[in-house]
């Protein structure tokens, strides 16, 4: 029995991707709005400087469904953000999960509503299982590694500090760009896997129907 969001790990390569589906009849569904507020403050220069505060509000619709799995295999639930279509009691749906091979568990990343013939891939969720470098760590790496290289160069010849820093900066930039490209390709591969499951679920429903 595949796990759902239980200790889901990260994937580093395509062969690490683990995916599975659950299909059944919706017993209940709930929608709610999650609202987040962010505030930024900017200061104008000069003697009589003023602080300007900008507040932005964003809302996300969260859909939670409770499903009785086909084959009398019990019930499961899944939650999705900003779905493009509705789901209600009595609809027949398939939820596609993706995670890592090690944990044999996954997050819900695609939803198929067989009753209305609609489906959606929640591609942003692929980031949940990809080991991206966070913003602060990326900044520290971009500054720290070139500085280390520069200090090593300076230890040999003081005049080489700037050259060492530039070379370290270029090398770090190339490495970070390669890491990003690798993760972007991995995210695309996960989406391909999700699309394959969606097609298979749709075809199976058509044949059964």
PDB file of C-alpha atoms in Angstrom:
ATOM      1  CA  UNK A   1       0.000   0.000   0.000  1.00  0.00           C
ATOM      2  CA  UNK A   2       1.590   3.233  -1.133  1.00  0.00           C
ATOM      3  CA  UNK A   3       2.117   5.952   1.408  1.00  0.00           C
ATOM      4  CA  UNK A   4       0.559   9.377   1.070  1.00  0.00           C
ATOM      5  CA  UNK A   5       2.657  12.319   2.291  1.00  0.00           C
ATOM      6  CA  UNK A   6       4.312  10.068   4.886  1.00  0.00           C
ATOM      7  CA  UNK A   7       7.991  10.977   5.159  1.00  0.00           C
ATOM      8  CA  UNK A   8       8.239  11.830   1.469  1.00  0.00           C
ATOM      9  CA  UNK A   9      11.859  12.406   0.480  1.00  0.00           C
ATOM     10  CA  UNK A  10      13.592  14.216  -2.365  1.00  0.00           C
ATOM     11  CA  UNK A  11      14.446  12.944  -5.838  1.00  0.00           C
ATOM     12  CA  UNK A  12      17.846  13.571  -7.399  1.00  0.00           C
ATOM     13  CA  UNK A  13      17.342  11.744 -10.707  1.00  0.00           C
ATOM     14  CA  UNK A  14      14.534  10.506 -12.937  1.00  0.00           C
ATOM     15  CA  UNK A  15      14.951   6.937 -11.685  1.00  0.00           C
ATOM     16  CA  UNK A  16      14.229   8.179  -8.138  1.00  0.00           C
ATOM     17  CA  UNK A  17      10.678   9.229  -9.050  1.00  0.00           C
ATOM     18  CA  UNK A  18       7.915   7.132  -7.502  1.00  0.00           C
ATOM     19  CA  UNK A  19       4.319   7.599  -8.642  1.00  0.00           C
ATOM     20  CA  UNK A  20       0.948   5.965  -8.139  1.00  0.00           C
ATOM     21  CA  UNK A  21      -2.779   6.681  -8.417  1.00  0.00           C
ATOM     22  CA  UNK A  22      -5.906   6.347  -6.335  1.00  0.00           C
ATOM     23  CA  UNK A  23      -9.358   6.205  -7.942  1.00  0.00           C
ATOM     24  CA  UNK A  24     -12.762   6.323  -6.327  1.00  0.00           C
ATOM     25  CA  UNK A  25     -16.053   8.083  -5.641  1.00  0.00           C
ATOM     26  CA  UNK A  26     -16.094  11.438  -3.872  1.00  0.00           C
ATOM     27  CA  UNK A  27     -17.972  11.193  -0.572  1.00  0.00           C
ATOM     28  CA  UNK A  28     -17.536  14.812   0.446  1.00  0.00           C
ATOM     29  CA  UNK A  29     -15.653  17.959  -0.551  1.00  0.00           C
ATOM     30  CA  UNK A  30     -14.842  21.239   1.145  1.00  0.00           C
ATOM     31  CA  UNK A  31     -13.521  24.520  -0.229  1.00  0.00           C
ATOM     32  CA  UNK A  32     -11.935  27.329   1.738  1.00  0.00           C
ATOM     33  CA  UNK A  33     -10.001  30.490   0.991  1.00  0.00           C
ATOM     34  CA  UNK A  34      -6.516  30.948   2.437  1.00  0.00           C
ATOM     35  CA  UNK A  35      -5.526  34.621   2.567  1.00  0.00           C
ATOM     36  CA  UNK A  36      -1.983  35.873   3.050  1.00  0.00           C
ATOM     37  CA  UNK A  37      -0.912  39.465   3.639  1.00  0.00           C
ATOM     38  CA  UNK A  38       2.582  40.774   2.922  1.00  0.00           C
ATOM     39  CA  UNK A  39       3.902  44.231   3.747  1.00  0.00           C
ATOM     40  CA  UNK A  40       6.977  45.985   2.360  1.00  0.00           C
ATOM     41  CA  UNK A  41       8.389  49.316   3.499  1.00  0.00           C
ATOM     42  CA  UNK A  42      10.554  51.590   1.354  1.00  0.00           C
ATOM     43  CA  UNK A  43      12.306  54.800   2.384  1.00  0.00           C
ATOM     44  CA  UNK A  44      12.869  57.856   0.205  1.00  0.00           C
ATOM     45  CA  UNK A  45      16.212  59.624   0.525  1.00  0.00           C
ATOM     46  CA  UNK A  46      16.878  63.146   1.649  1.00  0.00           C
ATOM     47  CA  UNK A  47      16.556  65.130   4.844  1.00  0.00           C
ATOM     48  CA  UNK A  48      12.793  64.778   5.036  1.00  0.00           C
ATOM     49  CA  UNK A  49      12.749  61.113   4.149  1.00  0.00           C
ATOM     50  CA  UNK A  50       9.455  59.284   4.264  1.00  0.00           C
ATOM     51  CA  UNK A  51       8.623  55.651   4.708  1.00  0.00           C
ATOM     52  CA  UNK A  52       6.152  54.195   2.243  1.00  0.00           C
ATOM     53  CA  UNK A  53       4.349  50.994   3.172  1.00  0.00           C
ATOM     54  CA  UNK A  54       2.840  48.755   0.529  1.00  0.00           C
ATOM     55  CA  UNK A  55       0.487  45.956   1.503  1.00  0.00           C
ATOM     56  CA  UNK A  56      -0.543  43.175  -0.847  1.00  0.00           C
ATOM     57  CA  UNK A  57      -3.190  40.548  -0.234  1.00  0.00           C
ATOM     58  CA  UNK A  58      -3.369  37.222  -2.057  1.00  0.00           C
ATOM     59  CA  UNK A  59      -5.975  34.496  -1.765  1.00  0.00           C
ATOM     60  CA  UNK A  60      -5.756  30.805  -2.576  1.00  0.00           C
ATOM     61  CA  UNK A  61      -8.735  28.485  -2.929  1.00  0.00           C
ATOM     62  CA  UNK A  62      -8.093  25.161  -1.214  1.00  0.00           C
ATOM     63  CA  UNK A  63     -10.179  22.139  -2.218  1.00  0.00           C
ATOM     64  CA  UNK A  64     -10.194  19.082   0.035  1.00  0.00           C
ATOM     65  CA  UNK A  65     -11.898  15.923  -1.192  1.00  0.00           C
ATOM     66  CA  UNK A  66     -12.773  12.726   0.664  1.00  0.00           C
ATOM     67  CA  UNK A  67     -12.888   9.694  -1.595  1.00  0.00           C
ATOM     68  CA  UNK A  68     -14.086   6.110  -1.206  1.00  0.00           C
ATOM     69  CA  UNK A  69     -11.505   4.126  -3.149  1.00  0.00           C
ATOM     70  CA  UNK A  70     -12.689   1.672  -5.799  1.00  0.00           C
ATOM     71  CA  UNK A  71     -12.591  -1.985  -4.832  1.00  0.00           C
ATOM     72  CA  UNK A  72     -13.646  -1.214  -1.262  1.00  0.00           C
ATOM     73  CA  UNK A  73     -10.066  -0.307  -0.312  1.00  0.00           C
ATOM     74  CA  UNK A  74     -11.047   2.295   2.232  1.00  0.00           C
ATOM     75  CA  UNK A  75     -11.147   6.073   2.071  1.00  0.00           C
ATOM     76  CA  UNK A  76      -8.518   8.697   1.363  1.00  0.00           C
ATOM     77  CA  UNK A  77      -8.397  12.457   1.206  1.00  0.00           C
ATOM     78  CA  UNK A  78      -6.430  14.928  -0.886  1.00  0.00           C
ATOM     79  CA  UNK A  79      -6.107  18.702  -1.006  1.00  0.00           C
ATOM     80  CA  UNK A  80      -5.421  20.940  -3.994  1.00  0.00           C
ATOM     81  CA  UNK A  81      -4.740  24.667  -4.383  1.00  0.00           C
ATOM     82  CA  UNK A  82      -6.657  26.765  -6.921  1.00  0.00           C
ATOM     83  CA  UNK A  83      -8.310  23.924  -8.863  1.00  0.00           C
ATOM     84  CA  UNK A  84      -9.510  24.824 -12.349  1.00  0.00           C
ATOM     85  CA  UNK A  85     -12.772  22.894 -11.943  1.00  0.00           C
ATOM     86  CA  UNK A  86     -15.196  21.821  -9.258  1.00  0.00           C
ATOM     87  CA  UNK A  87     -15.619  18.474  -7.554  1.00  0.00           C
ATOM     88  CA  UNK A  88     -18.701  17.379  -5.625  1.00  0.00           C
ATOM     89  CA  UNK A  89     -20.129  14.345  -3.904  1.00  0.00           C
ATOM     90  CA  UNK A  90     -20.751  11.486  -6.327  1.00  0.00           C
ATOM     91  CA  UNK A  91     -18.039  12.433  -8.814  1.00  0.00           C
ATOM     92  CA  UNK A  92     -15.625   9.702  -9.868  1.00  0.00           C
ATOM     93  CA  UNK A  93     -12.030  10.936  -9.597  1.00  0.00           C
ATOM     94  CA  UNK A  94      -8.429   9.820  -9.844  1.00  0.00           C
ATOM     95  CA  UNK A  95      -5.667  11.424  -7.789  1.00  0.00           C
ATOM     96  CA  UNK A  96      -2.083  11.060  -9.040  1.00  0.00           C
ATOM     97  CA  UNK A  97       0.747  11.092  -6.508  1.00  0.00           C
ATOM     98  CA  UNK A  98       4.485  11.586  -6.965  1.00  0.00           C
ATOM     99  CA  UNK A  99       7.315  11.107  -4.506  1.00  0.00           C
ATOM    100  CA  UNK A 100      10.571   9.223  -4.115  1.00  0.00           C
ATOM    101  CA  UNK A 101      11.411   5.541  -4.450  1.00  0.00           C
ATOM    102  CA  UNK A 102      13.050   5.355  -1.023  1.00  0.00           C
ATOM    103  CA  UNK A 103       9.934   6.307   0.947  1.00  0.00           C
ATOM    104  CA  UNK A 104       7.411   4.722  -1.459  1.00  0.00           C
ATOM    105  CA  UNK A 105       5.194   7.716  -0.661  1.00  0.00           C
ATOM    106  CA  UNK A 106       4.050  10.811  -2.500  1.00  0.00           C
ATOM    107  CA  UNK A 107       2.138  14.076  -2.618  1.00  0.00           C
ATOM    108  CA  UNK A 108      -1.076  14.595  -4.641  1.00  0.00           C
ATOM    109  CA  UNK A 109       0.036  16.360  -7.827  1.00  0.00           C
ATOM    110  CA  UNK A 110      -2.727  15.748 -10.358  1.00  0.00           C
ATOM    111  CA  UNK A 111      -6.500  15.430 -10.248  1.00  0.00           C
ATOM    112  CA  UNK A 112      -8.779  13.807 -12.827  1.00  0.00           C
ATOM    113  CA  UNK A 113     -12.548  14.285 -12.610  1.00  0.00           C
ATOM    114  CA  UNK A 114     -13.952  11.485 -14.757  1.00  0.00           C
ATOM    115  CA  UNK A 115     -17.516  12.680 -14.219  1.00  0.00           C
ATOM    116  CA  UNK A 116     -16.874  16.062 -15.841  1.00  0.00           C
ATOM    117  CA  UNK A 117     -13.962  14.945 -18.058  1.00  0.00           C
ATOM    118  CA  UNK A 118     -11.622  17.527 -16.596  1.00  0.00           C
ATOM    119  CA  UNK A 119      -8.087  17.152 -15.284  1.00  0.00           C
ATOM    120  CA  UNK A 120      -5.314  19.333 -13.916  1.00  0.00           C
ATOM    121  CA  UNK A 121      -1.596  18.924 -13.264  1.00  0.00           C
ATOM    122  CA  UNK A 122      -0.391  20.910 -10.242  1.00  0.00           C
ATOM    123  CA  UNK A 123       3.117  21.406 -11.615  1.00  0.00           C
ATOM    124  CA  UNK A 124       4.294  23.730  -8.837  1.00  0.00           C
ATOM    125  CA  UNK A 125       4.118  20.816  -6.428  1.00  0.00           C
ATOM    126  CA  UNK A 126       7.012  19.116  -8.185  1.00  0.00           C
ATOM    127  CA  UNK A 127       9.190  21.541  -6.197  1.00  0.00           C
ATOM    128  CA  UNK A 128       8.149  19.701  -3.040  1.00  0.00           C
ATOM    129  CA  UNK A 129      10.300  16.707  -3.981  1.00  0.00           C
ATOM    130  CA  UNK A 130      13.168  18.470  -5.769  1.00  0.00           C
ATOM    131  CA  UNK A 131      16.225  19.522  -3.786  1.00  0.00           C
ATOM    132  CA  UNK A 132      16.436  23.171  -4.844  1.00  0.00           C
ATOM    133  CA  UNK A 133      18.907  25.588  -3.278  1.00  0.00           C
ATOM    134  CA  UNK A 134      16.997  28.145  -1.213  1.00  0.00           C
ATOM    135  CA  UNK A 135      17.492  31.857  -1.852  1.00  0.00           C
ATOM    136  CA  UNK A 136      19.689  32.571   1.174  1.00  0.00           C
ATOM    137  CA  UNK A 137      21.855  29.516   0.630  1.00  0.00           C
ATOM    138  CA  UNK A 138      22.273  30.476  -3.017  1.00  0.00           C
ATOM    139  CA  UNK A 139      23.447  33.978  -2.077  1.00  0.00           C
ATOM    140  CA  UNK A 140      25.888  32.649   0.506  1.00  0.00           C
ATOM    141  CA  UNK A 141      27.267  30.146  -1.990  1.00  0.00           C
ATOM    142  CA  UNK A 142      27.636  32.775  -4.704  1.00  0.00           C
ATOM    143  CA  UNK A 143      29.670  34.984  -2.361  1.00  0.00           C
ATOM    144  CA  UNK A 144      31.358  32.437  -0.123  1.00  0.00           C
ATOM    145  CA  UNK A 145      32.906  30.078  -2.665  1.00  0.00           C
ATOM    146  CA  UNK A 146      34.548  32.819  -4.780  1.00  0.00           C
ATOM    147  CA  UNK A 147      35.880  34.380  -1.571  1.00  0.00           C
ATOM    148  CA  UNK A 148      37.457  31.078  -0.531  1.00  0.00           C
ATOM    149  CA  UNK A 149      39.063  30.696  -3.956  1.00  0.00           C
ATOM    150  CA  UNK A 150      40.326  34.287  -3.785  1.00  0.00           C
ATOM    151  CA  UNK A 151      41.887  33.702  -0.362  1.00  0.00           C
ATOM    152  CA  UNK A 152      43.633  30.591  -1.641  1.00  0.00           C
ATOM    153  CA  UNK A 153      45.041  32.569  -4.567  1.00  0.00           C
ATOM    154  CA  UNK A 154      46.090  35.379  -2.235  1.00  0.00           C
ATOM    155  CA  UNK A 155      47.888  32.876  -0.006  1.00  0.00           C
ATOM    156  CA  UNK A 156      50.122  32.099  -2.972  1.00  0.00           C
ATOM    157  CA  UNK A 157      50.425  35.655  -4.304  1.00  0.00           C
ATOM    158  CA  UNK A 158      48.680  38.667  -2.693  1.00  0.00           C
ATOM    159  CA  UNK A 159      48.174  40.322  -6.073  1.00  0.00           C
ATOM    160  CA  UNK A 160      46.021  37.412  -7.270  1.00  0.00           C
ATOM    161  CA  UNK A 161      43.109  38.074  -4.886  1.00  0.00           C
ATOM    162  CA  UNK A 162      40.937  39.819  -7.488  1.00  0.00           C
ATOM    163  CA  UNK A 163      41.750  37.254 -10.171  1.00  0.00           C
ATOM    164  CA  UNK A 164      40.948  34.432  -7.763  1.00  0.00           C
ATOM    165  CA  UNK A 165      37.645  36.023  -6.776  1.00  0.00           C
ATOM    166  CA  UNK A 166      36.594  36.503 -10.402  1.00  0.00           C
ATOM    167  CA  UNK A 167      37.552  32.942 -11.316  1.00  0.00           C
ATOM    168  CA  UNK A 168      35.690  31.621  -8.273  1.00  0.00           C
ATOM    169  CA  UNK A 169      32.654  33.710  -9.165  1.00  0.00           C
ATOM    170  CA  UNK A 170      32.606  32.388 -12.725  1.00  0.00           C
ATOM    171  CA  UNK A 171      33.063  28.800 -11.575  1.00  0.00           C
ATOM    172  CA  UNK A 172      30.322  29.086  -8.965  1.00  0.00           C
ATOM    173  CA  UNK A 173      27.967  30.670 -11.483  1.00  0.00           C
ATOM    174  CA  UNK A 174      28.523  27.844 -13.956  1.00  0.00           C
ATOM    175  CA  UNK A 175      27.954  25.246 -11.232  1.00  0.00           C
ATOM    176  CA  UNK A 176      24.738  26.907 -10.003  1.00  0.00           C
ATOM    177  CA  UNK A 177      23.416  27.274 -13.555  1.00  0.00           C
ATOM    178  CA  UNK A 178      24.082  23.589 -14.200  1.00  0.00           C
ATOM    179  CA  UNK A 179      22.332  22.645 -10.958  1.00  0.00           C
ATOM    180  CA  UNK A 180      19.284  24.723 -11.926  1.00  0.00           C
ATOM    181  CA  UNK A 181      19.124  23.171 -15.397  1.00  0.00           C
ATOM    182  CA  UNK A 182      19.300  19.698 -13.884  1.00  0.00           C
ATOM    183  CA  UNK A 183      16.449  20.430 -11.470  1.00  0.00           C
ATOM    184  CA  UNK A 184      14.357  22.077 -14.197  1.00  0.00           C
ATOM    185  CA  UNK A 185      14.753  18.939 -16.318  1.00  0.00           C
ATOM    186  CA  UNK A 186      13.813  16.800 -13.323  1.00  0.00           C
ATOM    187  CA  UNK A 187      10.659  18.871 -12.720  1.00  0.00           C
ATOM    188  CA  UNK A 188       9.709  18.440 -16.378  1.00  0.00           C
ATOM    189  CA  UNK A 189      10.244  14.673 -16.076  1.00  0.00           C
ATOM    190  CA  UNK A 190       7.915  14.532 -13.066  1.00  0.00           C
ATOM    191  CA  UNK A 191       5.242  16.403 -15.038  1.00  0.00           C
ATOM    192  CA  UNK A 192       5.662  13.877 -17.876  1.00  0.00           C
ATOM    193  CA  UNK A 193       5.065  11.041 -15.404  1.00  0.00           C
ATOM    194  CA  UNK A 194       1.947  12.778 -14.090  1.00  0.00           C
ATOM    195  CA  UNK A 195       0.613  13.307 -17.609  1.00  0.00           C
ATOM    196  CA  UNK A 196       1.159   9.634 -18.388  1.00  0.00           C
ATOM    197  CA  UNK A 197      -0.902   8.622 -15.353  1.00  0.00           C
ATOM    198  CA  UNK A 198      -3.640  11.075 -16.339  1.00  0.00           C
ATOM    199  CA  UNK A 199      -3.808   9.575 -19.839  1.00  0.00           C
ATOM    200  CA  UNK A 200      -3.894   6.032 -18.475  1.00  0.00           C
ATOM    201  CA  UNK A 201      -6.622   6.888 -15.964  1.00  0.00           C
ATOM    202  CA  UNK A 202      -8.703   8.615 -18.636  1.00  0.00           C
ATOM    203  CA  UNK A 203      -8.320   5.721 -21.083  1.00  0.00           C
ATOM    204  CA  UNK A 204      -9.195   3.158 -18.402  1.00  0.00           C
ATOM    205  CA  UNK A 205     -12.344   5.085 -17.511  1.00  0.00           C
ATOM    206  CA  UNK A 206     -13.333   5.329 -21.190  1.00  0.00           C
ATOM    207  CA  UNK A 207     -12.952   1.565 -21.661  1.00  0.00           C
ATOM    208  CA  UNK A 208     -14.895   0.854 -18.479  1.00  0.00           C
ATOM    209  CA  UNK A 209     -17.554   3.345 -19.346  1.00  0.00           C
TER     210      UNK A 209
END
